[in-house]
């Protein structure tokens, strides 16, 4: 199984782009050039759908785990191949669990809401004195990202993890053992996820620009600009996507600092991309709702 599509640069580990290309932002359909029908508007279908869907995304996702020095990426390997074991990366045990906190209970959520839920998850782990490390999950094209933790405590049972993940509204989490990564459903989501283990390979994470697949030098190139409404909105969504990836994957180049001139202000809520689809505009923000209507 390959997590790389036909348009990718080749079978290199996630995080290694060599500076050859930049992440493609999954803009809302009105910015991507696709016409949105009236029926889609009424249904609220105002986001680009995922290329692989919710279930299949668990076979293809890439896990980044922050270790004592740097980070490690777990990348899906060839079928029936030997898998990297937790003990090759972590010292705590032979089984670990990756639990994220983004998009709790399947709700659309903003960057700020996902960050707050992730802080609550990590605080809950500390409160229970469980051993854990910071972790994130992305797809190979980095069109979406989830933040959370990898639980490494050998005294924590799978039932404990199941209750925790369900309490934070997660439809599934990932078990990592000698067979690879296995999706474990919690029952929060009615859909089932594939339960066959996916063998993984462990690579040192490239911690450069996340918008350029970890390139160690040079900054990413902003899209959009200050000229017209569409270009300003494009710049707004692009900057939000960069913030999403910097939060999930880090950046040793600019550390999330400004890379363009000026910054657009969102007058509407902007919902983060997920395993199901790309960025989506929501209702007017409460703190701007009296400022009048605007395309952003």
C-alpha positions as MATLAB code, in Angstrom:
seq = 'XXXXXXXXXXXXXXXXXXXXXXXXXXXXXXXXXXXXXXXXXXXXXXXXXXXXXXXXXXXXXXXXXXXXXXXXXXXXXXXXXXXXXXXXXXXXXXXXXXXXXXXXXXXXXXXXXXXXXXXXXXXXXXXXXXXXXXXXXXXXXXXXXXXXXXXXXXXXXXXXXXXXXXXXXXXXXXXXXXXXXXXXXXXXXXXXXXXXXXXXXXXXXXXXXXXXXXXXXXXXXXXXXXXXXXXXXXXXXXXXXXXXXXXXXXXXXXXXXXXXXXXXXXXXXXXXXXXXXXXXXXXXXXXXXXXXXXXX';
ca = [
       0.000    0.000    0.000;
       1.345    3.410   -0.893;
       0.216    6.666    0.685;
       1.597    8.547   -2.292;
      -0.618    9.667   -5.137;
       0.239    9.968   -8.803;
       1.058   13.648   -8.406;
       3.585   13.167   -5.605;
       7.318   13.307   -6.079;
       7.917    9.642   -5.275;
       7.962    7.120   -2.447;
       9.837    9.222    0.100;
       8.886    9.347    3.779;
       6.316   11.890    4.888;
       8.006   15.140    5.785;
      10.619   14.866    3.037;
       9.726   17.064    0.085;
      13.186   18.352   -0.752;
      11.678   21.794   -1.250;
      10.354   20.630   -4.627;
       6.721   21.495   -4.044;
       4.398   23.163   -1.583;
       1.353   21.750    0.169;
      -1.867   22.135   -1.794;
      -4.410   23.872    0.408;
      -7.942   22.363    0.215;
      -9.706   25.685   -0.317;
     -13.485   26.013   -0.045;
     -15.126   25.165   -3.416;
     -15.897   28.798   -4.275;
     -12.149   29.485   -4.202;
     -11.117   26.283   -5.956;
     -12.993   27.149   -9.135;
     -15.686   24.475   -8.750;
     -19.262   25.662   -9.138;
     -21.466   25.108   -6.098;
     -25.081   24.229   -6.883;
     -28.076   25.581   -5.013;
     -28.768   22.093   -3.624;
     -25.214   21.920   -2.273;
     -25.661   25.306   -0.627;
     -28.885   24.141    1.043;
     -27.169   20.974    2.276;
     -24.167   22.948    3.463;
     -21.824   21.122    1.071;
     -19.347   23.954    0.943;
     -16.098   22.049    1.351;
     -13.961   19.957   -0.965;
     -14.603   16.284   -0.147;
     -11.722   14.092    0.947;
     -10.078   12.068   -1.814;
     -10.198    8.806    0.176;
     -12.958    9.123    2.789;
     -13.067    8.692    6.552;
     -12.496    4.941    6.770;
      -9.668    4.726    4.243;
      -7.888    7.691    5.830;
      -6.974    5.491    8.808;
      -4.987    3.204    6.502;
      -3.042    6.080    5.015;
      -2.464    8.551    7.840;
       1.002    9.508    9.026;
       1.681    9.839   12.762;
       4.270   12.252   14.128;
       5.506   11.542   17.662;
       7.646   14.020   19.543;
      10.484   12.283   21.367;
      13.246   13.527   23.674;
      15.225   14.943   20.732;
      13.206   15.866   17.667;
      10.348   13.758   16.370;
       9.629   10.511   14.513;
       7.181    9.944   11.660;
       5.317    6.643   11.357;
       4.578    6.101    7.661;
       2.480    3.231    6.218;
       4.750    0.581    4.735;
       4.224   -2.090    2.080;
       1.540   -4.711    2.814;
       2.700   -7.734    4.830;
       6.030   -6.078    5.585;
       7.640   -6.028    9.023;
       6.483   -3.079   11.089;
       8.443   -0.730   13.300;
       7.680   -1.522   16.949;
       6.970    1.029   19.667;
      10.064   -0.189   21.549;
      12.216    0.972   18.610;
      11.080    4.557   19.218;
       9.701    4.691   22.764;
      11.210    3.243   25.916;
       7.978    2.763   27.845;
       6.474   -0.430   26.406;
       5.418   -2.587   23.482;
       2.019   -0.969   22.877;
       1.092    2.696   22.480;
      -2.147    4.503   21.657;
      -2.563    7.625   19.537;
      -5.560    9.699   20.619;
      -6.419   13.017   18.973;
      -8.819   15.716   20.097;
      -9.693   17.535   16.863;
     -13.296   17.689   15.580;
     -14.800   16.350   18.802;
     -18.059   14.417   18.271;
     -17.782   14.995   14.518;
     -18.480   18.699   14.827;
     -17.023   21.305   12.541;
     -14.456   23.236   14.549;
     -12.094   26.184   14.281;
      -8.353   26.299   14.919;
      -8.995   27.813   18.331;
     -11.555   25.175   19.301;
      -9.303   22.278   18.258;
      -6.385   23.804   20.168;
      -8.509   24.166   23.305;
      -9.752   20.561   23.116;
      -6.189   19.312   22.615;
      -5.021   21.221   25.700;
      -7.873   19.665   27.669;
      -6.915   16.166   26.493;
      -3.292   16.606   27.500;
      -4.319   18.110   30.833;
      -6.534   15.076   31.476;
      -3.570   12.771   30.816;
      -1.460   14.713   33.296;
      -4.276   14.649   35.855;
      -4.383   10.848   35.631;
      -0.571   10.627   35.780;
      -0.400    8.650   32.543;
       2.827    8.571   30.560;
       2.331   10.306   27.219;
       4.044   12.306   24.508;
       2.837   14.951   22.120;
       1.620   13.553   18.789;
      -0.200   14.591   15.650;
      -1.762   12.796   12.693;
      -1.805   14.053    9.094;
      -2.417   12.697    5.634;
       0.586   12.362    3.318;
      -0.494   15.420    1.306;
      -1.021   17.429    4.521;
      -4.489   18.525    3.503;
      -5.683   17.958    7.096;
      -4.083   17.554   10.518;
      -5.181   16.384   13.955;
      -3.439   17.063   17.258;
      -3.354   14.962   20.390;
      -1.076   12.584   22.279;
       0.477    9.131   22.149;
      -0.152    7.243   25.388;
       2.880    5.133   26.279;
       2.025    4.073   29.836;
       2.275    0.247   30.126;
      -0.167    0.279   33.053;
      -2.963    1.850   30.978;
      -5.388   -0.651   29.433;
      -7.111   -0.398   26.084;
     -10.410   -0.027   27.934;
      -8.971    3.030   29.692;
      -7.951    4.534   26.353;
     -11.330    3.717   24.834;
     -13.149    5.604   27.586;
     -10.803    8.581   27.264;
     -11.136    8.818   23.473;
     -14.923    8.524   23.678;
     -15.079   11.213   26.367;
     -13.256   13.557   23.987;
     -15.632   12.788   21.156;
     -13.323   10.693   18.996;
     -14.888    8.126   16.709;
     -11.648    6.122   16.684;
      -8.044    6.094   17.846;
      -4.912    4.202   16.772;
      -3.225    1.275   18.512;
       0.476    0.841   17.725;
       2.058   -2.535   18.437;
       4.383   -5.020   16.722;
       1.876   -5.455   13.861;
       1.674   -1.741   13.062;
      -1.135    0.797   13.421;
      -4.672   -0.484   13.944;
      -7.783    1.690   13.989;
      -9.915    1.098   17.094;
     -13.529    2.424   16.980;
     -15.058    3.889   20.125;
     -18.728    3.830   19.171;
     -18.990    7.620   19.147;
     -19.203    7.489   15.346;
     -21.647    5.044   13.758;
     -19.151    4.263   11.002;
     -16.680    1.450   11.434;
     -13.000    1.781   10.648;
     -10.674   -0.857    9.139;
      -9.392   -3.164   11.866;
      -6.567   -4.854    9.965;
      -3.139   -3.573   11.111;
      -1.134   -1.389    8.738;
       2.642   -1.973    9.055;
       4.576    1.241    9.522;
       8.108    2.453    8.979;
       9.712    4.935   11.377;
      11.702    7.863    9.990;
      13.318   10.861   11.703;
      10.878   13.704   11.102;
      11.972   16.591    8.927;
      11.188   19.599   11.109;
      11.611   22.356    8.534;
       8.768   24.191    6.812;
       5.611   22.049    7.117;
       4.100   23.756    4.075;
       7.111   22.521    2.059;
       7.128   18.983    3.482;
       9.866   19.693    6.017;
      12.329   21.601    3.803;
      15.088   22.866    6.094;
      15.757   26.144    4.282;
      13.641   28.767    2.605;
      10.127   29.825    3.490;
       6.814   28.867    1.972;
       5.227   31.104   -0.657;
       1.947   32.732    0.405;
      -1.012   32.389   -1.944;
      -3.571   35.087   -2.566;
      -2.949   38.757   -1.850;
      -4.468   42.147   -0.958;
      -5.913   43.006   -4.378;
      -9.541   41.856   -4.583;
     -11.997   40.014   -2.368;
     -11.172   36.541   -3.770;
      -7.413   37.031   -3.388;
      -7.814   38.325    0.163;
      -9.969   35.311    1.058;
      -7.441   32.958   -0.533;
      -4.695   34.544    1.551;
      -6.826   34.138    4.672;
      -7.424   30.412    4.140;
      -3.788   29.817    3.145;
      -2.559   31.464    6.361;
      -4.976   29.380    8.426;
      -3.688   26.202    6.781;
      -0.115   27.195    7.538;
      -1.093   27.808   11.182;
      -2.772   24.369   11.288;
       0.382   22.605   10.073;
       2.756   24.630   12.237;
       0.712   23.696   15.311;
       0.640   20.007   14.351;
       4.131   19.537   12.895;
       6.264   22.460   14.066;
       8.511   24.668   11.928;
      12.216   25.251   12.498;
      12.383   27.826    9.692;
      10.031   30.627   10.747;
       8.401   29.033   13.819;
       5.024   30.269   12.617;
       6.108   33.889   12.193;
       4.839   36.121    9.367;
       5.887   35.227    5.817;
       3.807   37.756    3.866;
       2.860   41.410    4.030;
      -0.177   42.038    6.160;
      -2.881   39.558    7.090;
      -6.576   39.214    6.242;
      -9.097   39.194    9.070;
     -11.780   36.504    9.142;
     -15.277   37.952    9.503;
     -16.798   34.463    9.318;
     -15.908   31.322   11.197;
     -13.457   29.154    9.288;
     -13.755   25.434    9.990;
     -10.621   23.310    9.791;
     -10.207   20.489    7.260;
     -10.757   16.935    8.445;
     -10.633   13.350    7.202;
     -13.899   14.137    5.406;
     -13.146   17.370    3.579;
     -11.340   20.675    3.300;
     -11.744   24.168    4.715;
     -15.278   25.483    5.089;
     -16.717   28.887    5.884;
     -19.246   29.133    8.691;
     -21.531   31.853   10.061;
     -20.379   35.398   10.820;
     -18.151   35.623   13.862;
     -19.906   37.013   16.907;
     -17.243   39.674   17.467;
     -17.683   40.978   13.898;
     -21.368   40.375   13.209;
     -22.189   44.070   13.567;
     -19.497   45.175   11.140;
     -21.536   44.419    8.009;
     -21.284   41.682    5.398;
     -18.013   40.727    3.738;
     -16.683   37.978    1.513;
     -14.246   36.878    4.180;
];
